[in-house]
PDB file of C-alpha atoms and ligand atoms in Angstrom:
ATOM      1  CA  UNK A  92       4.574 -10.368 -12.785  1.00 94.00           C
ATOM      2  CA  UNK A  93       6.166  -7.103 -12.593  1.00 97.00           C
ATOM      3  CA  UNK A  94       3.506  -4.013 -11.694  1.00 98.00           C
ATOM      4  CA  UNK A  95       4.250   0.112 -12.022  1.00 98.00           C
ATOM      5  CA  UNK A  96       2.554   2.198  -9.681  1.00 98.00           C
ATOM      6  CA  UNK A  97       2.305   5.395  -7.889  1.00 98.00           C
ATOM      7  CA  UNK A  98       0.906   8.802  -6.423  1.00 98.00           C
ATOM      8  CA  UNK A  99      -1.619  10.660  -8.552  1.00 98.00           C
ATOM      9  CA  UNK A 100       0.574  13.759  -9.693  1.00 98.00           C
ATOM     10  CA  UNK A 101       3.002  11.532 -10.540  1.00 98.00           C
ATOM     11  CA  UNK A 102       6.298  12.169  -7.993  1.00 98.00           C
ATOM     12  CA  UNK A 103       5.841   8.782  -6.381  1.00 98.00           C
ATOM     13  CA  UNK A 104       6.317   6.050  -8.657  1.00 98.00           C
ATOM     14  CA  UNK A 105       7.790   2.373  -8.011  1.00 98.00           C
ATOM     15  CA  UNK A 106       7.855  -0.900  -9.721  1.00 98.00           C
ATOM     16  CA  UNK A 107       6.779  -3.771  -7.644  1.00 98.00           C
ATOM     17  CA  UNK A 108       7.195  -7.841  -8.674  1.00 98.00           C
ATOM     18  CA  UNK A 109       4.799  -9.913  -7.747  1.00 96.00           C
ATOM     19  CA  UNK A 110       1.273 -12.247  -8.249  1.00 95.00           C
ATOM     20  CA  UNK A 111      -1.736 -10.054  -7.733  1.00 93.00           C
ATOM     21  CA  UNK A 112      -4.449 -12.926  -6.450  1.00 83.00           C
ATOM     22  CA  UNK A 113      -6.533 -11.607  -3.903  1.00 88.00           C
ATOM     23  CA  UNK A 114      -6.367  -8.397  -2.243  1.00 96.00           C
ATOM     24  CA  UNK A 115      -7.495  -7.161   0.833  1.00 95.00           C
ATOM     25  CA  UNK A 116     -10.444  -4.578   2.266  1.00 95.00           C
ATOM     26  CA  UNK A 117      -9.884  -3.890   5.883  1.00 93.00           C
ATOM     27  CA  UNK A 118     -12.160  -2.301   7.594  1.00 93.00           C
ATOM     28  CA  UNK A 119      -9.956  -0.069  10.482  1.00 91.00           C
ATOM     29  CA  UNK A 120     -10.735   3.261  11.021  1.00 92.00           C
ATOM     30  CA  UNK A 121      -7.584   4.244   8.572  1.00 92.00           C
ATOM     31  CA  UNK A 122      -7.789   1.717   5.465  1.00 93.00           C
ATOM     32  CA  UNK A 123     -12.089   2.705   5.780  1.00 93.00           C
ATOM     33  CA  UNK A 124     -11.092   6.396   5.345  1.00 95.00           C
ATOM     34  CA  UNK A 125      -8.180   5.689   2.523  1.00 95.00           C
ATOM     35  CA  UNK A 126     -10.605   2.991   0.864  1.00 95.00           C
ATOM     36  CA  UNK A 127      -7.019   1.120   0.538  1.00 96.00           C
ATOM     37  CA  UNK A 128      -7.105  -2.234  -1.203  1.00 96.00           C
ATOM     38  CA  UNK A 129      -4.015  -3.698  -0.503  1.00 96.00           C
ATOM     39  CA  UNK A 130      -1.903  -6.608  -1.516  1.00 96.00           C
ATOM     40  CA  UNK A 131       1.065  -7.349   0.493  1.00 96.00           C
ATOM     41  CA  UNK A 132       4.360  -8.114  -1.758  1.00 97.00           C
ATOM     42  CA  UNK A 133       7.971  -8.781  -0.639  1.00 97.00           C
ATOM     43  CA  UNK A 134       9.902  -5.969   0.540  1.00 97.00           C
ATOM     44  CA  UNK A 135      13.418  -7.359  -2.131  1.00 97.00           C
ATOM     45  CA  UNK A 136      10.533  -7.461  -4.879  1.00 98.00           C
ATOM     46  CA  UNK A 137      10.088  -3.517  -4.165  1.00 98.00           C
ATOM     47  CA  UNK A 138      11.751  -0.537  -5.773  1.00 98.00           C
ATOM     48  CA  UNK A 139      10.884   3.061  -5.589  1.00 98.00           C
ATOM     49  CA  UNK A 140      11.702   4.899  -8.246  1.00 98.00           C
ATOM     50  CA  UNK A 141      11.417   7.888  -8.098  1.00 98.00           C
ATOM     51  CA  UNK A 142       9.634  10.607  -4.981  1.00 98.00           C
ATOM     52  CA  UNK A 143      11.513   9.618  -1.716  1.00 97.00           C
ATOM     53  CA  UNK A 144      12.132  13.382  -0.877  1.00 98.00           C
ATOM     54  CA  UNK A 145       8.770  13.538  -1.736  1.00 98.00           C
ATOM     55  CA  UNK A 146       6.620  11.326   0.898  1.00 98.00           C
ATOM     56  CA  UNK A 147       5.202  12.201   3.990  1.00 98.00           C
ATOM     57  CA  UNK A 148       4.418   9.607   6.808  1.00 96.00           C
ATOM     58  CA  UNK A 149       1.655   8.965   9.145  1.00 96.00           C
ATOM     59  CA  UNK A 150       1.599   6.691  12.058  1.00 94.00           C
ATOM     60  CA  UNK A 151      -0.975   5.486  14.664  1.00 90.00           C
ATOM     61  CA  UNK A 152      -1.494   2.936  16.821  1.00 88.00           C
ATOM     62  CA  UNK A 153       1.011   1.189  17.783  1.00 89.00           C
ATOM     63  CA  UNK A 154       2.911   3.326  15.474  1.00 91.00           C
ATOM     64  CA  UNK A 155       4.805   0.189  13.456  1.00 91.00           C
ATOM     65  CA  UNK A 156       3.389   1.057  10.478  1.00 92.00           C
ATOM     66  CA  UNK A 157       4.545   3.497   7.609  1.00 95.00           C
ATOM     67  CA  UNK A 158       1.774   5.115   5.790  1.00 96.00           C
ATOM     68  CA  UNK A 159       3.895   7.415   3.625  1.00 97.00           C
ATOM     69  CA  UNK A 160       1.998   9.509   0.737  1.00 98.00           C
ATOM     70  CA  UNK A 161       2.946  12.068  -1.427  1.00 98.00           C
ATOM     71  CA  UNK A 162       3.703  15.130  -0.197  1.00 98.00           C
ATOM     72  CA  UNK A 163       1.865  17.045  -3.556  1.00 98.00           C
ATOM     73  CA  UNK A 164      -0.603  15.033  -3.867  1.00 98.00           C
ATOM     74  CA  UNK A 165      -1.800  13.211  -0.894  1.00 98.00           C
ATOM     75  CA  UNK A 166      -2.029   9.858  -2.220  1.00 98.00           C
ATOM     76  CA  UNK A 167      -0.866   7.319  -0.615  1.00 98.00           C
ATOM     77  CA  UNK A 168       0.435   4.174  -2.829  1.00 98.00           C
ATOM     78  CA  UNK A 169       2.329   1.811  -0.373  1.00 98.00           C
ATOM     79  CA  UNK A 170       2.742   1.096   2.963  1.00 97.00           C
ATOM     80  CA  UNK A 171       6.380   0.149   4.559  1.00 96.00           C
ATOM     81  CA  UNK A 172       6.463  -1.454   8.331  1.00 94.00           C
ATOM     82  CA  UNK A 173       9.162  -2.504  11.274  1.00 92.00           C
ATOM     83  CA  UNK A 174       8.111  -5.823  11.853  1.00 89.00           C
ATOM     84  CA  UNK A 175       6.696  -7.546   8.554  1.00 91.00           C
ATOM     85  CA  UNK A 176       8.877  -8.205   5.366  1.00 94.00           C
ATOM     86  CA  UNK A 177       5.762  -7.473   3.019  1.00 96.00           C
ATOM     87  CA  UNK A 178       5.312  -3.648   1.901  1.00 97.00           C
ATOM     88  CA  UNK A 179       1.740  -3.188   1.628  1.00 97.00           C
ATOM     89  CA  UNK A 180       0.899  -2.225  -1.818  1.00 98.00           C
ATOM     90  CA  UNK A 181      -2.079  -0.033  -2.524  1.00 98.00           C
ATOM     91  CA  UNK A 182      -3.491  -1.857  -5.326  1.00 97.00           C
ATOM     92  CA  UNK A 183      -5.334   1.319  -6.688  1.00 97.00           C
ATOM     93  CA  UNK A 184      -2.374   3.132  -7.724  1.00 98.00           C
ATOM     94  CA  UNK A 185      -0.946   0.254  -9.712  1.00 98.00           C
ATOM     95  CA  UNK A 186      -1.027   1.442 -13.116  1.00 97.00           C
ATOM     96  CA  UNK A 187      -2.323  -2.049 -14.864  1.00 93.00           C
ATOM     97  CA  UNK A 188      -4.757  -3.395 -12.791  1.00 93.00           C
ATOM     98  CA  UNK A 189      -8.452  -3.565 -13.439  1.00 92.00           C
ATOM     99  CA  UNK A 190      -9.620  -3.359  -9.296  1.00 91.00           C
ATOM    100  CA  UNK A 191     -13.497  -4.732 -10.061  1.00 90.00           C
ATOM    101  CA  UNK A 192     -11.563  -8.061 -12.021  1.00 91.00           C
ATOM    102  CA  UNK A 193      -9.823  -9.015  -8.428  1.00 93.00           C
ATOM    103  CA  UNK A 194     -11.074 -11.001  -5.641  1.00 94.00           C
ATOM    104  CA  UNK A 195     -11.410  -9.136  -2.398  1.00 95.00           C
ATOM    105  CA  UNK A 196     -11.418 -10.113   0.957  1.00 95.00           C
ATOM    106  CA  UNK A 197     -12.434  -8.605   3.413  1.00 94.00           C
ATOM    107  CA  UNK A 198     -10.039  -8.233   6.605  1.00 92.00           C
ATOM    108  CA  UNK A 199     -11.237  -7.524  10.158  1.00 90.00           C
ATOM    109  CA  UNK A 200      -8.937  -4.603  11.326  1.00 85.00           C
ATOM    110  CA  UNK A 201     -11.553  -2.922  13.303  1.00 83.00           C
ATOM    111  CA  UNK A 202     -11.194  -4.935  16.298  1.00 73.00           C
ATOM    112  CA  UNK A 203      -7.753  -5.031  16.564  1.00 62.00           C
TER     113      UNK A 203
HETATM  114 ZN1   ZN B 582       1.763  12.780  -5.780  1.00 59.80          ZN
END
């Protein structure tokens, strides 16, 4: 199934395909702060369309992540990576899903 989503202003936006079953609440210091819930879809099944110019990154840790947000806005929507071929998808900012309909499970990344 093919998703929209994005920042909150609006700059950010992307188009993402793929089966939203379960999504997941990880409790690290940074997805705790964000409140992320994320679902992790195939990087060829990705497009952003529009606010590259526009995102700002963070890193930490072992630094192999990509949190980019928007620049205006703060939000952050996805997630890219070195290692993994999933972007991590910030199901909040898709623009069709219902968040209290989804299944959520509930990762450890506290200890880690
Ligand atoms: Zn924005």
């Amino acid at each position: 199934m093919k998703h929209t989503g994005g920042c909150h202003c609006g700059a950010v936006r992307y188009e993402v395909e793929t089966d939203i079953d379960k999504v997941i609440e990880c409790n690290c210091s940074h997805c705790h702060k964000k409140g992320l819930l994320l679902h992790f879809a195939d990087k060829d099944k990705f497009t952003l369309l529009s606010g590259k110019d526009n995102l700002s990154e963070y890193r930490f840790n072992k630094k192999t992540i990509h949190h980019l947000f928007c620049k205006t806005c703060g939000v952050q929507s996805f997630a890219d990576n070195d290692s993994y071929p999933k972007m991590a998808i910030n199901v909040r900012c898709l623009d069709d899903v219902d968040t209290s309909s989804l299944t959520i499970e509930k990762a450890n990344g506290k200890d880690y």
